[in-house]
Amino acid sequence: MSQTVLFLAHVDESGSALPRAAYEALGAALDVAKQLGRPLAIGLIGAQVESAANAVAAAGAQQILAVSGPDFASPRYATDAAAAEAICRAATPEIVIAPATSRFLRALPGLAHRLKGCVDTHLTSINVIEGKPTATRWFYRQRLEAVIQRGARPWILLLDSGCHPAWTGTPAPAEVQAITVPVPPEAKRTVVTGARAPKSDAQTIRPDAKLLFVAGAGWTKKQPDGKTHVPEAEALILEFLRGSGASLGGSKSLVDQSGESQAVLGFMTHLNQVGQTGSTPRHPKGLSTCCHGEEPHVVGWRFINERRAVNLDPNCGWARGKADVLYVADAFQVMAKLNELLGAGS
Ligand SMILES: Cc1cc2nc3c(=O)[nH]c(=O)nc-3n(C[C@H](O)[C@H](O)[C@H](O)COP(=O)(O)OP(=O)(O)OC[C@H]3O[C@@H](n4cnc5c(N)ncnc54)[C@H](O)[C@@H]3O)c2cc1C
């Protein structure tokens, strides 16, 4: 086994470019290779890899290996694992660093098994501590952080997106070493015929947004006038999302209402749920509205740097150290004013 650090990536749905998460994993791989004093190799998989190879040529890898062709266009365990295995057998790396995309999260644990190595997924950092590669990841819904070192090699490390600055460089002509991987018919039994995504999620979940806007069940509850105002709530929230470009999160109580035949916000699904049994999104800022701020919800805010909340109740959970700023106010009024300001600024 050589002492190489291998950066492994696949091209995105466009068929030729690398996903953003790949540039972040490349940044981490370069840092680790530099700190260990080891050479970097790059491995690429996809229908066409030429422009991806050119895009990372300036990273200064010792070699760029690629498995390409129509058989490697779509995410498919059998062909992805075979391609990754062929690249690893050629580069014989000690450490493999790859983006934790859904495609690789499915294929690379199998790669570790084939190489008799080890794999860790959903990593939030990869460093070198006292000369040893060291990774971190969260457990128990982001309550415990583990610091991991392993003796097994090769060690395959899948880095979550948004955790490392992306590598940037000017594209340059790359010299690519093509590897041919035979694909038997049984490896092609699974065929991707298309992708279907619920329209509402595609529009409202925006991982790259600067702001996470969270709506709680209060939006659908009776208001001081004794009535619910769901259509008004929908209009206010959608207008704010349009004007601010924020990503939309929801509390469990709100997203569960759709299954309980109660008044619901039509664009809110379980995929929007933030918290212990929901997601843990990463955004620089968060604004919670009509949500009580209970611990099982707030645990999902761990990676939101600056937290603000709007609630009528001065004793809500946000007031107890869970938010940086709590506005004790009516969210209907606050959001209407915010939309007015956003509209005036555009
Ligand atoms: C095992 C377990 C896992 C859980 N996982 C999750 C999870 O992943 N995510 C999650 O969210 N919850 C989770 N929960 C549920 C959590 O404990 C809460 O029940 C839930 O978050 C409450 O949602 P809410 O704050 O939107 O609703 P409510 O508790 O009903 O709060 C509504 C709030 O809206 C405010 N309000 C009403 N009208 C207005 C207005 N006009 N202006 C301003 N404020 C207003 C009210 O003052 C109130 O504070 C979990 C619970 C358990 C037991």
mmCIF file of C-alpha atoms and ligand atoms in Angstrom:
data_model
loop_
_atom_site.group_PDB
_atom_site.id
_atom_site.type_symbol
_atom_site.label_atom_id
_atom_site.label_comp_id
_atom_site.label_asym_id
_atom_site.label_seq_id
_atom_site.Cartn_x
_atom_site.Cartn_y
_atom_site.Cartn_z
ATOM 1 C CA MET A 1 0.000 0.000 0.000
ATOM 2 C CA SER A 2 1.345 3.416 -0.968
ATOM 3 C CA GLN A 3 1.023 6.284 1.465
ATOM 4 C CA THR A 4 -1.125 8.272 -0.906
ATOM 5 C CA VAL A 5 -4.144 10.308 0.152
ATOM 6 C CA LEU A 6 -6.821 9.744 -2.497
ATOM 7 C CA PHE A 7 -9.564 12.274 -3.168
ATOM 8 C CA LEU A 8 -12.457 10.416 -4.785
ATOM 9 C CA ALA A 9 -15.413 12.133 -6.486
ATOM 10 C CA HIS A 10 -18.200 11.548 -8.958
ATOM 11 C CA VAL A 11 -19.636 14.050 -11.404
ATOM 12 C CA ASP A 12 -23.075 15.551 -10.660
ATOM 13 C CA GLU A 13 -26.404 15.187 -12.485
ATOM 14 C CA SER A 14 -25.180 17.523 -15.249
ATOM 15 C CA GLY A 15 -22.968 14.586 -16.296
ATOM 16 C CA SER A 16 -19.666 16.450 -16.334
ATOM 17 C CA ALA A 17 -19.234 18.899 -13.397
ATOM 18 C CA LEU A 18 -18.285 18.092 -9.807
ATOM 19 C CA PRO A 19 -20.825 18.758 -7.030
ATOM 20 C CA ARG A 20 -19.997 21.560 -4.584
ATOM 21 C CA ALA A 21 -19.436 19.039 -1.800
ATOM 22 C CA ALA A 22 -16.619 17.529 -3.877
ATOM 23 C CA TYR A 23 -14.631 20.788 -3.803
ATOM 24 C CA GLU A 24 -15.037 20.875 -0.011
ATOM 25 C CA ALA A 25 -13.802 17.270 0.299
ATOM 26 C CA LEU A 26 -10.883 18.151 -2.015
ATOM 27 C CA GLY A 27 -9.985 21.056 0.299
ATOM 28 C CA ALA A 28 -9.932 18.631 3.237
ATOM 29 C CA ALA A 29 -7.925 16.011 1.301
ATOM 30 C CA LEU A 30 -5.289 18.599 0.347
ATOM 31 C CA ASP A 31 -5.004 19.766 3.978
ATOM 32 C CA VAL A 32 -4.617 16.192 5.237
ATOM 33 C CA ALA A 33 -2.078 15.255 2.531
ATOM 34 C CA LYS A 34 -0.051 18.377 3.327
ATOM 35 C CA GLN A 35 -0.098 17.796 7.084
ATOM 36 C CA LEU A 36 0.879 14.140 6.656
ATOM 37 C CA GLY A 37 3.505 15.022 4.020
ATOM 38 C CA ARG A 38 1.920 12.513 1.616
ATOM 39 C CA PRO A 39 1.182 12.797 -2.115
ATOM 40 C CA LEU A 40 -2.399 13.410 -3.258
ATOM 41 C CA ALA A 41 -4.086 11.378 -5.971
ATOM 42 C CA ILE A 42 -7.476 12.173 -7.515
ATOM 43 C CA GLY A 43 -10.013 9.595 -8.652
ATOM 44 C CA LEU A 44 -13.036 10.564 -10.758
ATOM 45 C CA ILE A 45 -16.143 8.608 -11.772
ATOM 46 C CA GLY A 46 -18.867 9.599 -14.254
ATOM 47 C CA ALA A 47 -20.157 9.580 -17.792
ATOM 48 C CA GLN A 48 -17.587 12.198 -18.798
ATOM 49 C CA VAL A 49 -14.808 13.307 -16.504
ATOM 50 C CA GLU A 50 -12.716 15.556 -18.723
ATOM 51 C CA SER A 51 -14.049 18.919 -17.545
ATOM 52 C CA ALA A 52 -14.116 17.735 -13.909
ATOM 53 C CA ALA A 53 -10.465 16.672 -14.259
ATOM 54 C CA ASN A 54 -9.554 20.047 -15.773
ATOM 55 C CA ALA A 55 -11.407 21.804 -12.953
ATOM 56 C CA VAL A 56 -9.210 20.139 -10.305
ATOM 57 C CA ALA A 57 -5.960 19.942 -12.306
ATOM 58 C CA ALA A 58 -4.462 22.909 -10.440
ATOM 59 C CA ALA A 59 -4.842 21.110 -7.080
ATOM 60 C CA GLY A 60 -1.402 19.568 -7.750
ATOM 61 C CA ALA A 61 -2.286 15.871 -7.520
ATOM 62 C CA GLN A 62 0.429 13.379 -8.339
ATOM 63 C CA GLN A 63 -1.992 11.483 -10.580
ATOM 64 C CA ILE A 64 -5.596 11.758 -11.771
ATOM 65 C CA LEU A 65 -7.284 8.408 -12.314
ATOM 66 C CA ALA A 66 -10.690 8.077 -13.919
ATOM 67 C CA VAL A 67 -13.375 5.535 -14.680
ATOM 68 C CA SER A 68 -15.797 6.955 -17.226
ATOM 69 C CA GLY A 69 -18.413 6.042 -19.784
ATOM 70 C CA PRO A 70 -22.209 5.766 -20.037
ATOM 71 C CA ASP A 71 -22.271 2.810 -17.609
ATOM 72 C CA PHE A 72 -20.990 5.144 -14.873
ATOM 73 C CA ALA A 73 -23.385 8.031 -15.527
ATOM 74 C CA SER A 74 -26.104 7.227 -12.976
ATOM 75 C CA PRO A 75 -25.780 6.456 -9.278
ATOM 76 C CA ARG A 76 -25.855 2.644 -9.071
ATOM 77 C CA TYR A 77 -24.216 0.599 -6.329
ATOM 78 C CA ALA A 78 -22.764 -2.150 -8.566
ATOM 79 C CA THR A 79 -21.009 0.141 -11.057
ATOM 80 C CA ASP A 80 -20.035 2.840 -8.529
ATOM 81 C CA ALA A 81 -18.448 0.314 -6.171
ATOM 82 C CA ALA A 82 -16.618 -1.386 -9.086
ATOM 83 C CA ALA A 83 -15.305 1.963 -10.373
ATOM 84 C CA ALA A 84 -14.164 3.105 -6.931
ATOM 85 C CA GLU A 85 -12.520 -0.270 -6.317
ATOM 86 C CA ALA A 86 -10.599 -0.111 -9.610
ATOM 87 C CA ILE A 87 -9.335 3.395 -8.796
ATOM 88 C CA CYS A 88 -8.281 2.339 -5.287
ATOM 89 C CA ARG A 89 -6.503 -0.787 -6.546
ATOM 90 C CA ALA A 90 -4.534 1.445 -8.957
ATOM 91 C CA ALA A 91 -3.710 4.203 -6.443
ATOM 92 C CA THR A 92 -3.394 1.904 -3.362
ATOM 93 C CA PRO A 93 -4.164 4.782 -0.972
ATOM 94 C CA GLU A 94 -3.929 4.706 2.821
ATOM 95 C CA ILE A 95 -6.579 7.378 3.195
ATOM 96 C CA VAL A 96 -9.538 8.018 0.872
ATOM 97 C CA ILE A 97 -11.465 11.274 1.292
ATOM 98 C CA ALA A 98 -14.768 11.686 -0.548
ATOM 99 C CA PRO A 99 -17.885 13.868 -0.313
ATOM 100 C CA ALA A 100 -20.779 12.337 1.648
ATOM 101 C CA THR A 101 -23.211 12.537 -1.272
ATOM 102 C CA SER A 102 -26.141 10.106 -1.320
ATOM 103 C CA ARG A 103 -24.386 8.343 -4.229
ATOM 104 C CA PHE A 104 -21.185 7.723 -2.285
ATOM 105 C CA LEU A 105 -22.942 7.043 1.030
ATOM 106 C CA ARG A 106 -24.481 4.022 -0.681
ATOM 107 C CA ALA A 107 -21.433 2.804 -2.623
ATOM 108 C CA LEU A 108 -18.335 3.446 -0.496
ATOM 109 C CA PRO A 109 -19.125 1.316 2.568
ATOM 110 C CA GLY A 110 -19.114 -1.624 0.125
ATOM 111 C CA LEU A 111 -15.790 -0.388 -1.218
ATOM 112 C CA ALA A 112 -14.304 -0.524 2.302
ATOM 113 C CA HIS A 113 -15.468 -4.140 2.593
ATOM 114 C CA ARG A 114 -13.921 -5.085 -0.749
ATOM 115 C CA LEU A 115 -10.587 -3.506 0.197
ATOM 116 C CA LYS A 116 -10.689 -4.972 3.722
ATOM 117 C CA GLY A 117 -10.459 -1.437 5.023
ATOM 118 C CA CYS A 118 -12.719 0.731 7.134
ATOM 119 C CA VAL A 119 -15.234 3.495 6.425
ATOM 120 C CA ASP A 120 -16.698 6.379 8.410
ATOM 121 C CA THR A 121 -19.612 8.442 7.114
ATOM 122 C CA HIS A 122 -21.182 11.846 7.859
ATOM 123 C CA LEU A 123 -17.912 13.293 9.087
ATOM 124 C CA THR A 124 -17.866 16.940 10.070
ATOM 125 C CA SER A 125 -14.081 17.426 10.057
ATOM 126 C CA ILE A 126 -10.927 15.593 9.014
ATOM 127 C CA ASN A 127 -7.625 16.699 10.501
ATOM 128 C CA VAL A 128 -4.222 15.416 11.508
ATOM 129 C CA ILE A 129 -3.615 15.253 15.253
ATOM 130 C CA GLU A 130 -0.181 14.151 16.529
ATOM 131 C CA GLY A 131 0.606 12.811 13.073
ATOM 132 C CA LYS A 132 -2.572 10.721 12.863
ATOM 133 C CA PRO A 133 -5.565 11.311 10.600
ATOM 134 C CA THR A 134 -8.482 12.198 12.879
ATOM 135 C CA ALA A 135 -12.138 12.615 12.006
ATOM 136 C CA THR A 136 -15.146 13.899 13.924
ATOM 137 C CA ARG A 137 -18.843 13.081 13.659
ATOM 138 C CA TRP A 138 -21.936 13.625 15.772
ATOM 139 C CA PHE A 139 -23.995 10.912 17.423
ATOM 140 C CA TYR A 140 -27.338 10.718 19.251
ATOM 141 C CA ARG A 141 -28.976 13.457 17.183
ATOM 142 C CA GLN A 142 -26.022 15.849 17.406
ATOM 143 C CA ARG A 143 -25.654 15.646 21.186
ATOM 144 C CA LEU A 144 -22.313 13.809 21.340
ATOM 145 C CA GLU A 145 -19.285 14.498 19.190
ATOM 146 C CA ALA A 146 -16.940 11.567 18.552
ATOM 147 C CA VAL A 147 -13.275 12.036 17.658
ATOM 148 C CA ILE A 148 -12.178 9.019 15.620
ATOM 149 C CA GLN A 149 -8.748 7.580 14.834
ATOM 150 C CA ARG A 150 -8.382 4.149 13.247
ATOM 151 C CA GLY A 151 -5.530 1.755 12.587
ATOM 152 C CA ALA A 152 -7.294 0.019 9.665
ATOM 153 C CA ARG A 153 -6.159 0.948 6.161
ATOM 154 C CA PRO A 154 -7.343 1.979 3.712
ATOM 155 C CA TRP A 155 -9.557 4.265 5.746
ATOM 156 C CA ILE A 156 -12.405 5.762 3.722
ATOM 157 C CA LEU A 157 -13.730 9.074 5.021
ATOM 158 C CA LEU A 158 -16.978 10.608 3.772
ATOM 159 C CA LEU A 159 -17.154 14.312 4.609
ATOM 160 C CA ASP A 160 -20.555 16.006 5.010
ATOM 161 C CA SER A 161 -21.153 19.145 2.965
ATOM 162 C CA GLY A 162 -20.796 22.580 4.521
ATOM 163 C CA CYS A 163 -18.012 21.508 6.910
ATOM 164 C CA HIS A 164 -14.819 22.551 5.108
ATOM 165 C CA PRO A 165 -13.953 25.506 2.870
ATOM 166 C CA ALA A 166 -14.196 24.493 -0.779
ATOM 167 C CA TRP A 167 -10.967 24.318 -2.787
ATOM 168 C CA THR A 168 -10.834 26.837 -5.603
ATOM 169 C CA GLY A 169 -8.461 26.965 -8.552
ATOM 170 C CA THR A 170 -8.341 27.909 -12.197
ATOM 171 C CA PRO A 171 -9.175 25.087 -14.629
ATOM 172 C CA ALA A 172 -6.182 23.753 -16.561
ATOM 173 C CA PRO A 173 -5.636 20.886 -19.010
ATOM 174 C CA ALA A 174 -5.379 17.677 -16.965
ATOM 175 C CA GLU A 175 -3.524 14.488 -17.749
ATOM 176 C CA VAL A 176 -5.959 11.697 -16.939
ATOM 177 C CA GLN A 177 -5.086 8.043 -16.522
ATOM 178 C CA ALA A 178 -8.176 6.169 -17.742
ATOM 179 C CA ILE A 179 -8.998 2.850 -16.113
ATOM 180 C CA THR A 180 -11.211 0.362 -17.927
ATOM 181 C CA VAL A 181 -13.679 -1.445 -15.689
ATOM 182 C CA PRO A 182 -15.536 -4.405 -17.220
ATOM 183 C CA VAL A 183 -19.274 -4.177 -16.490
ATOM 184 C CA PRO A 184 -21.033 -7.566 -16.590
ATOM 185 C CA PRO A 185 -24.788 -7.582 -17.411
ATOM 186 C CA GLU A 186 -25.734 -8.362 -13.784
ATOM 187 C CA ALA A 187 -24.085 -5.089 -12.698
ATOM 188 C CA LYS A 188 -26.483 -3.207 -14.986
ATOM 189 C CA ARG A 189 -29.769 -4.669 -13.742
ATOM 190 C CA THR A 190 -30.640 -1.446 -11.929
ATOM 191 C CA VAL A 191 -31.492 1.366 -14.331
ATOM 192 C CA VAL A 192 -32.245 4.953 -13.318
ATOM 193 C CA THR A 193 -35.267 6.045 -15.336
ATOM 194 C CA GLY A 194 -35.679 9.519 -13.852
ATOM 195 C CA ALA A 195 -35.955 11.538 -10.660
ATOM 196 C CA ARG A 196 -39.138 12.630 -8.906
ATOM 197 C CA ALA A 197 -39.086 15.234 -6.147
ATOM 198 C CA PRO A 198 -42.083 16.752 -4.375
ATOM 199 C CA LYS A 199 -42.400 20.249 -5.790
ATOM 200 C CA SER A 200 -42.809 21.904 -2.410
ATOM 201 C CA ASP A 201 -39.535 20.479 -1.058
ATOM 202 C CA ALA A 202 -37.602 21.393 -4.148
ATOM 203 C CA GLN A 203 -38.754 24.974 -3.673
ATOM 204 C CA THR A 204 -38.516 25.446 0.081
ATOM 205 C CA ILE A 205 -35.493 23.438 1.288
ATOM 206 C CA ARG A 206 -32.425 25.434 0.331
ATOM 207 C CA PRO A 207 -29.283 24.104 2.068
ATOM 208 C CA ASP A 208 -27.132 26.993 0.791
ATOM 209 C CA ALA A 209 -29.435 29.743 2.124
ATOM 210 C CA LYS A 210 -27.999 32.218 4.657
ATOM 211 C CA LEU A 211 -31.183 32.014 6.738
ATOM 212 C CA LEU A 212 -33.280 29.156 8.073
ATOM 213 C CA PHE A 213 -36.865 30.286 8.592
ATOM 214 C CA VAL A 214 -38.807 27.961 10.884
ATOM 215 C CA ALA A 215 -42.578 27.904 11.182
ATOM 216 C CA GLY A 216 -44.233 26.335 14.209
ATOM 217 C CA ALA A 217 -47.740 25.089 14.939
ATOM 218 C CA GLY A 218 -48.765 28.518 16.248
ATOM 219 C CA TRP A 219 -49.326 29.670 12.654
ATOM 220 C CA THR A 220 -52.368 27.374 12.443
ATOM 221 C CA LYS A 221 -53.713 27.929 15.996
ATOM 222 C CA LYS A 222 -56.522 30.240 17.062
ATOM 223 C CA GLN A 223 -55.250 33.792 17.295
ATOM 224 C CA PRO A 224 -56.273 36.528 19.800
ATOM 225 C CA ASP A 225 -59.456 37.171 17.759
ATOM 226 C CA GLY A 226 -60.535 33.564 18.455
ATOM 227 C CA LYS A 227 -60.111 32.448 14.828
ATOM 228 C CA THR A 228 -57.427 30.658 12.769
ATOM 229 C CA HIS A 229 -55.773 32.508 9.880
ATOM 230 C CA VAL A 230 -54.147 29.749 7.842
ATOM 231 C CA PRO A 231 -54.455 31.283 4.328
ATOM 232 C CA GLU A 232 -52.962 34.509 5.674
ATOM 233 C CA ALA A 233 -50.144 32.545 7.335
ATOM 234 C CA GLU A 234 -49.399 30.737 4.057
ATOM 235 C CA ALA A 235 -49.269 33.985 2.123
ATOM 236 C CA LEU A 236 -46.993 35.693 4.687
ATOM 237 C CA ILE A 237 -44.553 32.766 4.842
ATOM 238 C CA LEU A 238 -44.352 32.253 1.083
ATOM 239 C CA GLU A 239 -43.845 35.957 0.466
ATOM 240 C CA PHE A 240 -41.046 36.004 3.031
ATOM 241 C CA LEU A 241 -39.369 32.953 1.484
ATOM 242 C CA ARG A 242 -39.539 34.560 -1.951
ATOM 243 C CA GLY A 243 -38.196 37.889 -0.730
ATOM 244 C CA SER A 244 -35.441 36.584 1.534
ATOM 245 C CA GLY A 245 -34.338 33.366 -0.240
ATOM 246 C CA ALA A 246 -34.495 31.610 3.148
ATOM 247 C CA SER A 247 -34.792 27.861 3.575
ATOM 248 C CA LEU A 248 -37.997 26.632 5.246
ATOM 249 C CA GLY A 249 -38.042 24.474 8.349
ATOM 250 C CA GLY A 250 -40.988 23.345 10.428
ATOM 251 C CA SER A 251 -41.645 22.080 13.926
ATOM 252 C CA LYS A 252 -42.863 18.517 14.389
ATOM 253 C CA SER A 253 -46.257 19.684 15.609
ATOM 254 C CA LEU A 254 -46.778 21.676 12.440
ATOM 255 C CA VAL A 255 -45.632 19.047 9.929
ATOM 256 C CA ASP A 256 -47.611 16.322 11.756
ATOM 257 C CA GLN A 257 -50.860 18.217 11.331
ATOM 258 C CA SER A 258 -51.109 17.189 7.683
ATOM 259 C CA GLY A 259 -51.661 13.595 8.868
ATOM 260 C CA GLU A 260 -54.246 14.640 11.436
ATOM 261 C CA SER A 261 -56.743 16.354 9.106
ATOM 262 C CA GLN A 262 -56.127 19.736 10.719
ATOM 263 C CA ALA A 263 -55.626 23.045 8.985
ATOM 264 C CA VAL A 264 -52.173 22.881 7.429
ATOM 265 C CA LEU A 265 -49.730 24.942 5.449
ATOM 266 C CA GLY A 266 -49.913 23.305 2.018
ATOM 267 C CA PHE A 267 -46.198 23.603 1.245
ATOM 268 C CA MET A 268 -44.974 22.078 4.542
ATOM 269 C CA THR A 269 -43.908 18.403 4.528
ATOM 270 C CA HIS A 270 -42.088 16.073 6.913
ATOM 271 C CA LEU A 271 -38.888 16.788 4.999
ATOM 272 C CA ASN A 272 -39.007 20.316 6.425
ATOM 273 C CA GLN A 273 -39.040 19.088 10.039
ATOM 274 C CA VAL A 274 -36.140 20.343 12.146
ATOM 275 C CA GLY A 275 -35.179 18.611 15.377
ATOM 276 C CA GLN A 276 -34.443 15.386 17.170
ATOM 277 C CA THR A 277 -36.559 13.302 14.800
ATOM 278 C CA GLY A 278 -36.071 15.742 11.903
ATOM 279 C CA SER A 279 -33.045 17.340 10.297
ATOM 280 C CA THR A 280 -30.105 19.353 11.611
ATOM 281 C CA PRO A 281 -29.579 21.957 8.897
ATOM 282 C CA ARG A 282 -26.550 24.268 8.662
ATOM 283 C CA HIS A 283 -27.167 27.981 8.129
ATOM 284 C CA PRO A 284 -25.449 31.123 9.471
ATOM 285 C CA LYS A 285 -28.748 32.467 10.877
ATOM 286 C CA GLY A 286 -32.133 31.148 11.965
ATOM 287 C CA LEU A 287 -35.508 32.782 12.634
ATOM 288 C CA SER A 288 -38.181 30.801 14.458
ATOM 289 C CA THR A 289 -41.804 31.917 14.382
ATOM 290 C CA CYS A 290 -44.848 30.574 16.251
ATOM 291 C CA CYS A 291 -42.762 27.706 17.589
ATOM 292 C CA HIS A 292 -42.356 27.075 21.293
ATOM 293 C CA GLY A 293 -38.662 26.162 21.277
ATOM 294 C CA GLU A 294 -38.818 22.842 23.113
ATOM 295 C CA GLU A 295 -35.618 20.847 23.493
ATOM 296 C CA PRO A 296 -36.488 18.074 20.964
ATOM 297 C CA HIS A 297 -36.966 20.822 18.373
ATOM 298 C CA VAL A 298 -34.059 23.069 19.362
ATOM 299 C CA VAL A 299 -31.546 20.191 19.241
ATOM 300 C CA GLY A 300 -31.916 20.516 15.445
ATOM 301 C CA TRP A 301 -30.614 24.109 15.672
ATOM 302 C CA ARG A 302 -27.141 23.010 16.788
ATOM 303 C CA PHE A 303 -25.497 24.190 13.574
ATOM 304 C CA ILE A 304 -27.400 27.484 13.312
ATOM 305 C CA ASN A 305 -24.955 30.148 14.445
ATOM 306 C CA GLU A 306 -27.276 33.047 15.277
ATOM 307 C CA ARG A 307 -30.794 32.253 16.504
ATOM 308 C CA ARG A 308 -33.768 34.553 16.775
ATOM 309 C CA ALA A 309 -37.373 33.759 17.596
ATOM 310 C CA VAL A 310 -40.752 35.491 17.508
ATOM 311 C CA ASN A 311 -43.286 34.237 20.054
ATOM 312 C CA LEU A 312 -46.248 35.745 21.896
ATOM 313 C CA ASP A 313 -45.232 33.862 25.034
ATOM 314 C CA PRO A 314 -42.404 35.519 27.047
ATOM 315 C CA ASN A 315 -41.933 32.203 28.880
ATOM 316 C CA CYS A 316 -41.436 30.072 25.773
ATOM 317 C CA GLY A 317 -38.409 27.803 25.427
ATOM 318 C CA TRP A 318 -36.479 30.350 23.337
ATOM 319 C CA ALA A 319 -36.501 32.737 26.326
ATOM 320 C CA ARG A 320 -34.644 30.133 28.378
ATOM 321 C CA GLY A 321 -31.257 30.472 26.744
ATOM 322 C CA LYS A 322 -32.190 28.779 23.478
ATOM 323 C CA ALA A 323 -32.176 31.905 21.291
ATOM 324 C CA ASP A 324 -29.814 34.892 21.065
ATOM 325 C CA VAL A 325 -32.760 37.231 20.629
ATOM 326 C CA LEU A 326 -36.463 36.636 21.412
ATOM 327 C CA TYR A 327 -39.032 39.103 20.094
ATOM 328 C CA VAL A 328 -42.149 38.819 22.251
ATOM 329 C CA ALA A 329 -44.533 39.785 19.489
ATOM 330 C CA ASP A 330 -47.238 38.577 17.125
ATOM 331 C CA ALA A 331 -45.513 36.776 14.238
ATOM 332 C CA PHE A 332 -48.335 37.743 11.836
ATOM 333 C CA GLN A 333 -47.510 41.405 12.424
ATOM 334 C CA VAL A 334 -43.739 40.940 12.456
ATOM 335 C CA MET A 335 -43.696 38.983 9.179
ATOM 336 C CA ALA A 336 -46.039 41.460 7.475
ATOM 337 C CA LYS A 337 -43.658 44.272 8.450
ATOM 338 C CA LEU A 338 -40.608 42.269 7.346
ATOM 339 C CA ASN A 339 -42.220 41.544 3.966
ATOM 340 C CA GLU A 340 -42.981 45.237 3.585
ATOM 341 C CA LEU A 341 -39.320 46.092 4.275
ATOM 342 C CA LEU A 342 -38.068 43.363 1.918
ATOM 343 C CA GLY A 343 -40.445 44.602 -0.792
ATOM 344 C CA ALA A 344 -39.267 48.199 -0.306
ATOM 345 C CA GLY A 345 -35.639 47.094 -0.581
ATOM 346 C CA SER A 346 -36.082 45.176 -3.844
HETATM 347 C C1 LIG B 1 -39.040 11.816 21.119
HETATM 348 C C2 LIG B 1 -39.494 13.168 20.628
HETATM 349 C C3 LIG B 1 -38.953 13.680 19.475
HETATM 350 C C4 LIG B 1 -39.356 14.920 18.988
HETATM 351 N N1 LIG B 1 -38.772 15.418 17.839
HETATM 352 C C5 LIG B 1 -39.103 16.655 17.437
HETATM 353 C C6 LIG B 1 -38.499 17.228 16.275
HETATM 354 O O1 LIG B 1 -37.678 16.599 15.590
HETATM 355 N N2 LIG B 1 -38.855 18.479 15.909
HETATM 356 C C7 LIG B 1 -39.805 19.202 16.603
HETATM 357 O O2 LIG B 1 -40.105 20.334 16.213
HETATM 358 N N3 LIG B 1 -40.396 18.682 17.694
HETATM 359 C C8 LIG B 1 -40.077 17.419 18.107
HETATM 360 N N4 LIG B 1 -40.723 16.907 19.190
HETATM 361 C C9 LIG B 1 -41.903 17.637 19.703
HETATM 362 C C10 LIG B 1 -41.547 18.835 20.583
HETATM 363 O O3 LIG B 1 -41.324 18.399 21.892
HETATM 364 C C11 LIG B 1 -42.710 19.836 20.530
HETATM 365 O O4 LIG B 1 -43.915 19.190 20.831
HETATM 366 C C12 LIG B 1 -42.889 20.564 19.206
HETATM 367 O O5 LIG B 1 -41.655 21.070 18.744
HETATM 368 C C13 LIG B 1 -43.895 21.709 19.415
HETATM 369 O O6 LIG B 1 -44.090 22.375 18.193
HETATM 370 P P1 LIG B 1 -44.449 23.937 18.174
HETATM 371 O O7 LIG B 1 -43.520 24.663 19.054
HETATM 372 O O8 LIG B 1 -44.520 24.340 16.735
HETATM 373 O O9 LIG B 1 -45.962 23.940 18.696
HETATM 374 P P2 LIG B 1 -46.609 24.472 20.087
HETATM 375 O O10 LIG B 1 -45.931 23.804 21.236
HETATM 376 O O11 LIG B 1 -48.042 24.290 19.875
HETATM 377 O O12 LIG B 1 -46.186 25.992 20.103
HETATM 378 C C14 LIG B 1 -46.811 26.965 19.323
HETATM 379 C C15 LIG B 1 -46.243 28.299 19.741
HETATM 380 O O13 LIG B 1 -46.727 29.298 18.876
HETATM 381 C C16 LIG B 1 -46.845 30.486 19.627
HETATM 382 N N5 LIG B 1 -47.745 31.384 18.903
HETATM 383 C C17 LIG B 1 -49.049 31.185 18.577
HETATM 384 N N6 LIG B 1 -49.502 32.221 17.855
HETATM 385 C C18 LIG B 1 -48.485 33.094 17.725
HETATM 386 C C19 LIG B 1 -48.349 34.345 17.076
HETATM 387 N N7 LIG B 1 -49.359 34.946 16.429
HETATM 388 N N8 LIG B 1 -47.143 34.955 17.118
HETATM 389 C C20 LIG B 1 -46.097 34.395 17.776
HETATM 390 N N9 LIG B 1 -46.169 33.203 18.407
HETATM 391 C C21 LIG B 1 -47.354 32.564 18.383
HETATM 392 C C22 LIG B 1 -47.357 30.018 20.967
HETATM 393 O O14 LIG B 1 -47.073 30.979 21.970
HETATM 394 C C23 LIG B 1 -46.593 28.700 21.159
HETATM 395 O O15 LIG B 1 -45.406 28.932 21.903
HETATM 396 C C24 LIG B 1 -40.331 15.657 19.685
HETATM 397 C C25 LIG B 1 -40.889 15.143 20.862
HETATM 398 C C26 LIG B 1 -40.472 13.912 21.316
HETATM 399 C C27 LIG B 1 -41.098 13.386 22.570
#
